[in-house]
Amino acid sequence: MTEDMLWLALGVTLRTKRVTFTNLINNFETIERVFDASARQLCCVKGVSMELAGAIKRAPESDEFKTELDAVQRLGLKIVTIRSPDYPENLRHIADPPQLLYVKGRLEPQDSFAIAIVGTRTVTHYGRQTAKTLGADLASMGITVVSGLARGVDASAHMGALTGKGRTIAVLGSGHGKMYPAEHASLAEEIARAGAVISELRTDTEPMPGNFPVRNRIISGLSLGTVVVEAGKRSGALITARLALEHGREVFAVPGNINAEMSAGPNLLIQQGAKPVLSASDIIAEIAPELKGMMKEGTVKQAAEAKLKLTPEERKVYEMLTQEPQHIDEIILSTALPTPTVSTTLFNLEIKGLAKEMPGKLFVRTL
């Protein structure tokens, strides 16, 4: 039996016992050692009773595991464990990371550059358009857009990212076999082709209310920051924002009408210190230092491919750059583009491996 199958067998047996799952892996270090351990040894781990120890020992041969394995194969899912190189790096560092993820689509290293966009299901026209615009603009800049596939703001953010021809990740509050909401099944397929649809829950898990606050820790954990577009004062989106703070991540909010119910949440967050967002550039400006610190040198091939996909503004700025350092003010004068546009464009070129910032706001071409 493969390592991933053993992880799945343990996950099926433990169901929602997340802390026990973590305790077992930390105690025995490898999944093979968990199953090699005796029932008495398993019972030494906090959270494991003699009854549960027996169930763990029987897990690889259980009908429950075989049914789940059939569902994973039928739904085209991949099992990604916390020990896998494919596991999202941002998520690995939260206090309570899921030990196992069911993934439809693919997770990629670039998903470390992710922003969550969340909000109410009862979205207004303003909220829907704002979520779509932010999703599209961030995706077009190479930022992965994370949300929860729910009606309203979530779906709009995913659709925007797809429009922006970028990556997006949907985090489910149900199992893959119980897609919720059902009308978003086709959207989920589109997301899987352009990114990933993920869940920590067994494939047959119903979308129970208690699943969603727990799911929200994954949304915020995947992301460098969370943007709340529209939300009432008791919205689950505010839970995601609170979790983002607990994870040491940024919190952003879209300001709205002070008399509008669905703007009460974002306005309250801004009052409490969240960064107000009027455009995707506001988000990029705030997280730019962290993004630069996470960037790795791209290969020549990747940079060459990036050159073929430049926007008109990126191409204009790129063509002004040389191997000799130029101050950003010179680039602004030479291109006749607005200062915010040049700042954002230079950052995008850095992300693509085509430019590099030197001390003193000096920039050079790298390819």
mmCIF file of C-alpha atoms in Angstrom:
data_model
loop_
_atom_site.group_PDB
_atom_site.id
_atom_site.type_symbol
_atom_site.label_atom_id
_atom_site.label_comp_id
_atom_site.label_asym_id
_atom_site.label_seq_id
_atom_site.Cartn_x
_atom_site.Cartn_y
_atom_site.Cartn_z
ATOM 1 C CA MET A 1 0.000 0.000 0.000
ATOM 2 C CA THR A 2 1.385 3.420 -0.949
ATOM 3 C CA GLU A 3 2.207 6.122 1.567
ATOM 4 C CA ASP A 4 -0.661 8.349 0.341
ATOM 5 C CA MET A 5 -3.105 5.464 0.755
ATOM 6 C CA LEU A 6 -1.968 4.995 4.356
ATOM 7 C CA TRP A 7 -2.509 8.701 5.031
ATOM 8 C CA LEU A 8 -5.991 8.400 3.519
ATOM 9 C CA ALA A 9 -6.777 5.323 5.621
ATOM 10 C CA LEU A 10 -5.804 7.180 8.804
ATOM 11 C CA GLY A 11 -7.755 10.282 7.774
ATOM 12 C CA VAL A 12 -10.890 8.243 7.056
ATOM 13 C CA THR A 13 -10.669 6.574 10.454
ATOM 14 C CA LEU A 14 -10.040 9.751 12.444
ATOM 15 C CA ARG A 15 -12.696 11.796 10.600
ATOM 16 C CA THR A 16 -12.681 15.237 12.280
ATOM 17 C CA LYS A 17 -10.151 14.411 15.032
ATOM 18 C CA ARG A 18 -7.599 16.905 13.690
ATOM 19 C CA VAL A 19 -5.577 17.234 16.877
ATOM 20 C CA THR A 20 -5.320 13.458 17.283
ATOM 21 C CA PHE A 21 -4.174 13.143 13.654
ATOM 22 C CA THR A 22 -1.418 15.704 14.314
ATOM 23 C CA ASN A 23 -0.441 14.026 17.589
ATOM 24 C CA LEU A 24 -0.064 10.641 15.892
ATOM 25 C CA ILE A 25 2.115 11.982 13.080
ATOM 26 C CA ASN A 26 4.271 14.024 15.445
ATOM 27 C CA ASN A 27 4.680 11.123 17.838
ATOM 28 C CA PHE A 28 5.567 8.406 15.290
ATOM 29 C CA GLU A 29 7.162 10.755 12.723
ATOM 30 C CA THR A 30 6.092 8.717 9.652
ATOM 31 C CA ILE A 31 2.757 7.277 8.560
ATOM 32 C CA GLU A 32 4.319 3.811 8.232
ATOM 33 C CA ARG A 33 5.323 3.857 11.894
ATOM 34 C CA VAL A 34 1.774 4.769 12.899
ATOM 35 C CA PHE A 35 0.485 1.576 11.315
ATOM 36 C CA ASP A 36 3.448 -0.500 12.512
ATOM 37 C CA ALA A 37 2.759 0.507 16.113
ATOM 38 C CA SER A 38 0.884 -1.807 18.441
ATOM 39 C CA ALA A 39 -2.523 -0.865 19.841
ATOM 40 C CA ARG A 40 -0.865 -0.319 23.230
ATOM 41 C CA GLN A 41 1.684 2.076 21.687
ATOM 42 C CA LEU A 42 -1.073 3.958 19.853
ATOM 43 C CA CYS A 43 -2.964 4.414 23.116
ATOM 44 C CA CYS A 44 0.028 6.289 24.540
ATOM 45 C CA VAL A 45 -0.804 9.139 22.149
ATOM 46 C CA LYS A 46 -3.127 11.802 23.523
ATOM 47 C CA GLY A 47 -6.619 11.391 22.072
ATOM 48 C CA VAL A 48 -6.306 7.698 21.165
ATOM 49 C CA SER A 49 -8.541 5.267 23.073
ATOM 50 C CA MET A 50 -8.213 1.474 22.872
ATOM 51 C CA GLU A 51 -11.292 1.444 20.621
ATOM 52 C CA LEU A 52 -9.759 4.020 18.258
ATOM 53 C CA ALA A 53 -6.415 2.187 18.298
ATOM 54 C CA GLY A 54 -8.189 -0.954 17.113
ATOM 55 C CA ALA A 55 -9.927 0.987 14.347
ATOM 56 C CA ILE A 56 -6.569 2.431 13.203
ATOM 57 C CA LYS A 57 -5.027 -1.044 13.051
ATOM 58 C CA ARG A 58 -7.948 -2.272 10.910
ATOM 59 C CA ALA A 59 -8.150 0.871 8.753
ATOM 60 C CA PRO A 60 -6.205 -0.268 5.627
ATOM 61 C CA GLU A 61 -8.533 -3.260 5.236
ATOM 62 C CA SER A 62 -11.782 -1.564 6.223
ATOM 63 C CA ASP A 63 -14.746 -1.202 3.870
ATOM 64 C CA GLU A 64 -14.924 2.465 4.882
ATOM 65 C CA PHE A 65 -11.410 3.087 3.542
ATOM 66 C CA LYS A 66 -12.034 1.108 0.339
ATOM 67 C CA THR A 67 -15.223 3.101 -0.322
ATOM 68 C CA GLU A 68 -13.344 6.379 0.176
ATOM 69 C CA LEU A 69 -10.468 5.272 -2.059
ATOM 70 C CA ASP A 70 -12.976 4.417 -4.816
ATOM 71 C CA ALA A 71 -14.527 7.889 -4.434
ATOM 72 C CA VAL A 72 -11.117 9.600 -4.625
ATOM 73 C CA GLN A 73 -10.320 7.763 -7.860
ATOM 74 C CA ARG A 74 -13.804 8.320 -9.338
ATOM 75 C CA LEU A 75 -13.714 12.072 -8.616
ATOM 76 C CA GLY A 76 -10.178 12.471 -9.985
ATOM 77 C CA LEU A 77 -8.701 13.684 -6.697
ATOM 78 C CA LYS A 78 -5.116 13.738 -5.494
ATOM 79 C CA ILE A 79 -4.151 13.248 -1.854
ATOM 80 C CA VAL A 80 -1.649 15.877 -0.684
ATOM 81 C CA THR A 81 -0.264 15.401 2.827
ATOM 82 C CA ILE A 82 1.555 17.854 5.059
ATOM 83 C CA ARG A 83 4.764 15.912 4.349
ATOM 84 C CA SER A 84 4.322 16.259 0.573
ATOM 85 C CA PRO A 85 6.441 18.772 -1.407
ATOM 86 C CA ASP A 86 3.174 19.864 -3.072
ATOM 87 C CA TYR A 87 1.663 20.980 0.245
ATOM 88 C CA PRO A 88 1.068 24.781 0.279
ATOM 89 C CA GLU A 89 3.952 26.439 2.098
ATOM 90 C CA ASN A 90 1.844 29.245 3.612
ATOM 91 C CA LEU A 91 -0.616 26.733 5.050
ATOM 92 C CA ARG A 92 2.143 24.615 6.568
ATOM 93 C CA HIS A 93 2.974 27.435 9.020
ATOM 94 C CA ILE A 94 -0.408 28.028 10.689
ATOM 95 C CA ALA A 95 -1.121 26.693 14.183
ATOM 96 C CA ASP A 96 -3.553 23.995 13.041
ATOM 97 C CA PRO A 97 -2.700 22.945 9.461
ATOM 98 C CA PRO A 98 -4.728 20.122 7.903
ATOM 99 C CA GLN A 99 -2.659 16.946 7.777
ATOM 100 C CA LEU A 100 -4.288 15.859 4.534
ATOM 101 C CA LEU A 101 -5.916 17.658 1.596
ATOM 102 C CA TYR A 102 -8.134 16.265 -1.145
ATOM 103 C CA VAL A 103 -7.131 18.181 -4.275
ATOM 104 C CA LYS A 104 -8.910 18.495 -7.624
ATOM 105 C CA GLY A 105 -6.565 20.287 -10.026
ATOM 106 C CA ARG A 106 -3.036 21.137 -8.977
ATOM 107 C CA LEU A 107 -1.173 23.100 -6.347
ATOM 108 C CA GLU A 108 1.941 24.967 -7.467
ATOM 109 C CA PRO A 109 4.827 26.791 -5.749
ATOM 110 C CA GLN A 110 3.560 30.127 -7.117
ATOM 111 C CA ASP A 111 0.477 29.723 -4.897
ATOM 112 C CA SER A 112 2.640 31.113 -2.087
ATOM 113 C CA PHE A 113 1.792 34.460 -3.751
ATOM 114 C CA ALA A 114 -1.894 34.287 -2.744
ATOM 115 C CA ILE A 115 -4.578 36.681 -1.556
ATOM 116 C CA ALA A 116 -7.959 35.619 -0.173
ATOM 117 C CA ILE A 117 -11.083 37.511 -1.228
ATOM 118 C CA VAL A 118 -14.111 36.803 0.951
ATOM 119 C CA GLY A 119 -17.469 38.249 1.884
ATOM 120 C CA THR A 120 -21.196 37.836 2.152
ATOM 121 C CA ARG A 121 -23.390 35.481 0.163
ATOM 122 C CA THR A 122 -26.054 38.202 -0.127
ATOM 123 C CA VAL A 123 -23.819 40.428 -2.195
ATOM 124 C CA THR A 124 -24.869 43.736 -3.762
ATOM 125 C CA HIS A 125 -24.070 44.763 -7.331
ATOM 126 C CA TYR A 126 -21.246 46.921 -5.942
ATOM 127 C CA GLY A 127 -19.776 44.010 -4.002
ATOM 128 C CA ARG A 128 -20.054 41.595 -6.903
ATOM 129 C CA GLN A 129 -18.305 43.938 -9.329
ATOM 130 C CA THR A 130 -15.620 44.862 -6.791
ATOM 131 C CA ALA A 131 -14.829 41.201 -6.047
ATOM 132 C CA LYS A 132 -14.639 40.393 -9.773
ATOM 133 C CA THR A 133 -12.391 43.369 -10.500
ATOM 134 C CA LEU A 134 -10.024 42.640 -7.609
ATOM 135 C CA GLY A 135 -9.912 38.951 -8.563
ATOM 136 C CA ALA A 136 -9.162 39.712 -12.209
ATOM 137 C CA ASP A 137 -6.529 42.352 -11.472
ATOM 138 C CA LEU A 138 -4.699 40.271 -8.871
ATOM 139 C CA ALA A 139 -4.750 37.168 -11.069
ATOM 140 C CA SER A 140 -3.398 39.104 -14.038
ATOM 141 C CA MET A 141 -0.474 40.199 -11.807
ATOM 142 C CA GLY A 142 0.394 36.575 -11.010
ATOM 143 C CA ILE A 143 -1.301 36.493 -7.602
ATOM 144 C CA THR A 144 -3.342 33.351 -6.806
ATOM 145 C CA VAL A 145 -6.876 34.252 -5.674
ATOM 146 C CA VAL A 146 -8.238 32.124 -2.811
ATOM 147 C CA SER A 147 -11.882 31.943 -1.758
ATOM 148 C CA GLY A 148 -14.599 29.531 -0.629
ATOM 149 C CA LEU A 149 -16.790 28.883 -3.734
ATOM 150 C CA ALA A 150 -19.837 30.211 -1.857
ATOM 151 C CA ARG A 151 -22.536 32.283 -3.494
ATOM 152 C CA GLY A 152 -21.921 36.021 -3.635
ATOM 153 C CA VAL A 153 -18.463 37.502 -3.081
ATOM 154 C CA ASP A 154 -16.611 34.151 -3.203
ATOM 155 C CA ALA A 155 -17.962 33.103 -6.594
ATOM 156 C CA SER A 156 -17.394 36.596 -7.992
ATOM 157 C CA ALA A 157 -13.742 36.550 -6.866
ATOM 158 C CA HIS A 158 -13.177 33.153 -8.515
ATOM 159 C CA MET A 159 -14.858 34.314 -11.731
ATOM 160 C CA GLY A 160 -12.723 37.439 -11.764
ATOM 161 C CA ALA A 161 -9.530 35.392 -11.391
ATOM 162 C CA LEU A 162 -10.597 33.174 -14.291
ATOM 163 C CA THR A 163 -11.262 36.294 -16.373
ATOM 164 C CA GLY A 164 -7.785 37.542 -15.465
ATOM 165 C CA LYS A 165 -6.317 34.283 -16.859
ATOM 166 C CA GLY A 166 -4.654 33.537 -13.533
ATOM 167 C CA ARG A 167 -4.761 30.920 -10.813
ATOM 168 C CA THR A 168 -7.485 30.534 -8.218
ATOM 169 C CA ILE A 169 -8.066 28.080 -5.358
ATOM 170 C CA ALA A 170 -11.475 27.199 -3.910
ATOM 171 C CA VAL A 171 -11.627 25.761 -0.382
ATOM 172 C CA LEU A 172 -14.729 23.668 0.272
ATOM 173 C CA GLY A 173 -16.743 23.378 3.471
ATOM 174 C CA SER A 174 -17.916 19.944 2.350
ATOM 175 C CA GLY A 175 -16.475 16.852 0.737
ATOM 176 C CA HIS A 176 -15.813 16.790 -3.012
ATOM 177 C CA GLY A 177 -18.674 14.317 -3.420
ATOM 178 C CA LYS A 178 -21.131 16.759 -1.833
ATOM 179 C CA MET A 179 -20.298 19.923 -3.778
ATOM 180 C CA TYR A 180 -21.856 23.015 -2.214
ATOM 181 C CA PRO A 181 -23.562 24.962 -3.511
ATOM 182 C CA ALA A 182 -24.597 22.443 -6.175
ATOM 183 C CA GLU A 183 -25.089 25.166 -8.802
ATOM 184 C CA HIS A 184 -21.381 25.972 -8.613
ATOM 185 C CA ALA A 185 -20.314 22.517 -9.821
ATOM 186 C CA SER A 186 -19.419 23.830 -13.275
ATOM 187 C CA LEU A 187 -17.540 26.786 -11.731
ATOM 188 C CA ALA A 188 -15.598 24.302 -9.591
ATOM 189 C CA GLU A 189 -14.577 22.417 -12.741
ATOM 190 C CA GLU A 190 -13.309 25.646 -14.292
ATOM 191 C CA ILE A 191 -11.370 26.459 -11.126
ATOM 192 C CA ALA A 192 -9.794 22.982 -11.071
ATOM 193 C CA ARG A 193 -8.541 23.515 -14.634
ATOM 194 C CA ALA A 194 -7.019 26.906 -13.715
ATOM 195 C CA GLY A 195 -5.876 26.092 -10.183
ATOM 196 C CA ALA A 196 -7.321 23.812 -7.536
ATOM 197 C CA VAL A 197 -10.431 22.918 -5.555
ATOM 198 C CA ILE A 198 -9.442 21.563 -2.142
ATOM 199 C CA SER A 199 -11.010 20.150 1.003
ATOM 200 C CA GLU A 200 -9.720 18.521 4.169
ATOM 201 C CA LEU A 201 -13.014 16.652 4.555
ATOM 202 C CA ARG A 202 -13.937 13.141 3.460
ATOM 203 C CA THR A 203 -15.608 13.007 0.073
ATOM 204 C CA ASP A 204 -19.021 12.162 1.562
ATOM 205 C CA THR A 205 -19.044 15.031 4.099
ATOM 206 C CA GLU A 206 -22.212 17.133 3.926
ATOM 207 C CA PRO A 207 -21.952 20.957 4.022
ATOM 208 C CA MET A 208 -22.856 21.285 7.697
ATOM 209 C CA PRO A 209 -22.754 24.804 9.247
ATOM 210 C CA GLY A 210 -19.934 23.877 11.614
ATOM 211 C CA ASN A 211 -17.622 22.996 8.714
ATOM 212 C CA PHE A 212 -17.346 26.519 7.385
ATOM 213 C CA PRO A 213 -15.671 28.384 10.272
ATOM 214 C CA VAL A 214 -13.093 25.545 10.388
ATOM 215 C CA ARG A 215 -12.684 25.767 6.604
ATOM 216 C CA ASN A 216 -11.977 29.482 6.913
ATOM 217 C CA ARG A 217 -8.636 28.831 8.647
ATOM 218 C CA ILE A 218 -7.462 27.150 5.414
ATOM 219 C CA ILE A 219 -8.559 30.120 3.287
ATOM 220 C CA SER A 220 -6.641 32.572 5.458
ATOM 221 C CA GLY A 221 -3.763 30.130 5.959
ATOM 222 C CA LEU A 222 -3.154 29.778 2.227
ATOM 223 C CA SER A 223 -2.922 33.531 1.786
ATOM 224 C CA LEU A 224 -0.549 36.397 2.517
ATOM 225 C CA GLY A 225 -3.572 38.562 3.227
ATOM 226 C CA THR A 226 -7.377 38.497 3.294
ATOM 227 C CA VAL A 227 -9.655 41.070 1.660
ATOM 228 C CA VAL A 228 -13.200 41.449 2.985
ATOM 229 C CA VAL A 229 -15.357 42.967 0.240
ATOM 230 C CA GLU A 230 -18.846 43.032 1.766
ATOM 231 C CA ALA A 231 -20.042 41.490 5.032
ATOM 232 C CA GLY A 232 -22.496 42.070 7.831
ATOM 233 C CA LYS A 233 -21.263 42.462 11.395
ATOM 234 C CA ARG A 234 -21.757 38.723 12.066
ATOM 235 C CA SER A 235 -20.540 37.392 8.748
ATOM 236 C CA GLY A 236 -18.255 34.368 8.516
ATOM 237 C CA ALA A 237 -15.938 36.582 6.454
ATOM 238 C CA LEU A 238 -15.029 38.398 9.673
ATOM 239 C CA ILE A 239 -13.994 35.049 11.155
ATOM 240 C CA THR A 240 -11.618 34.621 8.220
ATOM 241 C CA ALA A 241 -10.232 38.111 8.842
ATOM 242 C CA ARG A 242 -9.688 37.329 12.533
ATOM 243 C CA LEU A 243 -7.922 34.081 11.612
ATOM 244 C CA ALA A 244 -5.706 35.976 9.168
ATOM 245 C CA LEU A 245 -4.571 38.195 12.049
ATOM 246 C CA GLU A 246 -3.924 35.126 14.218
ATOM 247 C CA HIS A 247 -1.805 33.695 11.392
ATOM 248 C CA GLY A 248 0.202 36.926 11.214
ATOM 249 C CA ARG A 249 -1.205 37.811 7.792
ATOM 250 C CA GLU A 250 -2.537 41.124 6.448
ATOM 251 C CA VAL A 251 -6.206 42.116 6.625
ATOM 252 C CA PHE A 252 -7.758 44.387 4.001
ATOM 253 C CA ALA A 253 -11.284 45.729 3.642
ATOM 254 C CA VAL A 254 -13.238 47.459 0.885
ATOM 255 C CA PRO A 255 -14.914 50.601 2.266
ATOM 256 C CA GLY A 256 -18.594 51.104 1.570
ATOM 257 C CA ASN A 257 -21.665 53.181 2.336
ATOM 258 C CA ILE A 258 -21.813 53.771 6.103
ATOM 259 C CA ASN A 259 -25.574 53.139 6.007
ATOM 260 C CA ALA A 260 -25.348 49.897 4.006
ATOM 261 C CA GLU A 261 -25.778 46.691 6.025
ATOM 262 C CA MET A 262 -23.319 44.731 3.883
ATOM 263 C CA SER A 263 -20.604 47.374 4.337
ATOM 264 C CA ALA A 264 -20.844 47.313 8.129
ATOM 265 C CA GLY A 265 -18.266 44.530 8.425
ATOM 266 C CA PRO A 266 -15.564 46.027 6.183
ATOM 267 C CA ASN A 267 -16.083 49.501 7.618
ATOM 268 C CA LEU A 268 -15.704 48.095 11.136
ATOM 269 C CA LEU A 269 -12.485 46.312 10.136
ATOM 270 C CA ILE A 270 -11.071 49.556 8.727
ATOM 271 C CA GLN A 271 -12.015 51.300 11.964
ATOM 272 C CA GLN A 272 -10.060 48.588 13.816
ATOM 273 C CA GLY A 273 -6.958 49.018 11.671
ATOM 274 C CA ALA A 274 -7.484 46.957 8.495
ATOM 275 C CA LYS A 275 -5.986 48.476 5.332
ATOM 276 C CA PRO A 276 -8.646 50.059 3.091
ATOM 277 C CA VAL A 277 -8.607 48.771 -0.498
ATOM 278 C CA LEU A 278 -9.697 50.809 -3.502
ATOM 279 C CA SER A 279 -7.814 48.741 -6.084
ATOM 280 C CA ALA A 280 -5.532 45.718 -6.437
ATOM 281 C CA SER A 281 -2.557 48.106 -6.405
ATOM 282 C CA ASP A 282 -3.323 48.953 -2.756
ATOM 283 C CA ILE A 283 -2.916 45.270 -1.872
ATOM 284 C CA ILE A 284 0.275 44.850 -3.905
ATOM 285 C CA ALA A 285 1.818 47.958 -2.352
ATOM 286 C CA GLU A 286 1.186 46.609 1.146
ATOM 287 C CA ILE A 287 2.539 43.100 0.618
ATOM 288 C CA ALA A 288 5.326 44.001 -1.855
ATOM 289 C CA PRO A 289 8.177 43.697 0.687
ATOM 290 C CA GLU A 290 6.979 40.259 1.781
ATOM 291 C CA LEU A 291 6.496 39.107 -1.800
ATOM 292 C CA LYS A 292 9.993 40.203 -2.756
ATOM 293 C CA GLY A 293 11.395 38.337 0.206
ATOM 294 C CA MET A 294 9.662 35.147 -0.932
ATOM 295 C CA MET A 295 10.653 35.432 -4.597
ATOM 296 C CA LYS A 296 13.298 33.128 -5.955
ATOM 297 C CA GLU A 297 15.499 33.802 -8.946
ATOM 298 C CA GLY A 298 13.632 32.638 -12.049
ATOM 299 C CA THR A 299 15.277 30.627 -14.746
ATOM 300 C CA VAL A 300 16.209 32.243 -18.058
ATOM 301 C CA LYS A 301 13.611 30.087 -19.772
ATOM 302 C CA GLN A 302 10.823 31.245 -17.431
ATOM 303 C CA ALA A 303 11.820 34.882 -17.870
ATOM 304 C CA ALA A 304 11.935 34.482 -21.637
ATOM 305 C CA GLU A 305 8.440 33.006 -21.607
ATOM 306 C CA ALA A 306 7.257 35.893 -19.430
ATOM 307 C CA LYS A 307 8.505 38.402 -22.020
ATOM 308 C CA LEU A 308 5.976 37.015 -24.486
ATOM 309 C CA LYS A 309 3.074 37.754 -22.116
ATOM 310 C CA LEU A 310 3.686 41.393 -21.218
ATOM 311 C CA THR A 311 0.850 43.895 -21.040
ATOM 312 C CA PRO A 312 1.263 47.112 -23.075
ATOM 313 C CA GLU A 313 2.323 49.010 -19.918
ATOM 314 C CA GLU A 314 4.784 46.278 -18.918
ATOM 315 C CA ARG A 315 6.315 46.210 -22.379
ATOM 316 C CA LYS A 316 6.652 50.011 -22.419
ATOM 317 C CA VAL A 317 8.448 50.052 -19.063
ATOM 318 C CA TYR A 318 10.536 46.978 -19.891
ATOM 319 C CA GLU A 319 11.788 48.553 -23.110
ATOM 320 C CA MET A 320 13.005 51.592 -21.149
ATOM 321 C CA LEU A 321 15.103 49.439 -18.813
ATOM 322 C CA THR A 322 18.762 48.666 -19.525
ATOM 323 C CA GLN A 323 21.640 46.966 -17.726
ATOM 324 C CA GLU A 324 22.494 50.386 -16.277
ATOM 325 C CA PRO A 325 20.512 51.310 -13.130
ATOM 326 C CA GLN A 326 17.789 53.926 -13.667
ATOM 327 C CA HIS A 327 15.921 55.790 -10.971
ATOM 328 C CA ILE A 328 12.167 55.264 -10.902
ATOM 329 C CA ASP A 329 11.637 59.003 -11.559
ATOM 330 C CA GLU A 330 13.565 58.679 -14.849
ATOM 331 C CA ILE A 331 11.375 55.745 -15.870
ATOM 332 C CA ILE A 332 8.207 57.707 -15.050
ATOM 333 C CA LEU A 333 9.418 60.644 -17.169
ATOM 334 C CA SER A 334 10.509 58.445 -20.060
ATOM 335 C CA THR A 335 7.301 56.402 -20.231
ATOM 336 C CA ALA A 336 4.891 59.267 -19.416
ATOM 337 C CA LEU A 337 2.878 56.778 -17.348
ATOM 338 C CA PRO A 338 1.306 57.636 -13.972
ATOM 339 C CA THR A 339 3.497 56.969 -10.944
ATOM 340 C CA PRO A 340 1.240 54.226 -9.465
ATOM 341 C CA THR A 341 1.183 52.448 -12.837
ATOM 342 C CA VAL A 342 4.973 52.486 -13.112
ATOM 343 C CA SER A 343 5.410 51.254 -9.522
ATOM 344 C CA THR A 344 3.005 48.356 -10.044
ATOM 345 C CA THR A 345 4.456 47.541 -13.458
ATOM 346 C CA LEU A 346 8.030 47.421 -12.151
ATOM 347 C CA PHE A 347 6.916 45.074 -9.410
ATOM 348 C CA ASN A 348 5.187 42.823 -11.972
ATOM 349 C CA LEU A 349 8.382 42.743 -14.041
ATOM 350 C CA GLU A 350 10.318 41.696 -10.923
ATOM 351 C CA ILE A 351 7.824 38.886 -10.287
ATOM 352 C CA LYS A 352 8.378 37.699 -13.878
ATOM 353 C CA GLY A 353 12.142 37.792 -13.487
ATOM 354 C CA LEU A 354 12.609 40.598 -16.025
ATOM 355 C CA ALA A 355 13.680 43.424 -13.718
ATOM 356 C CA LYS A 356 15.436 43.910 -10.408
ATOM 357 C CA GLU A 357 15.295 46.728 -7.881
ATOM 358 C CA MET A 358 18.611 48.043 -6.595
ATOM 359 C CA PRO A 359 19.140 50.215 -3.480
ATOM 360 C CA GLY A 360 17.879 53.784 -3.881
ATOM 361 C CA LYS A 361 14.838 53.030 -6.078
ATOM 362 C CA LEU A 362 17.087 52.077 -8.997
ATOM 363 C CA PHE A 363 15.977 49.433 -11.497
ATOM 364 C CA VAL A 364 17.796 47.299 -14.070
ATOM 365 C CA ARG A 365 16.774 44.852 -16.765
ATOM 366 C CA THR A 366 17.704 41.251 -15.910
ATOM 367 C CA LEU A 367 17.138 39.687 -19.350
#
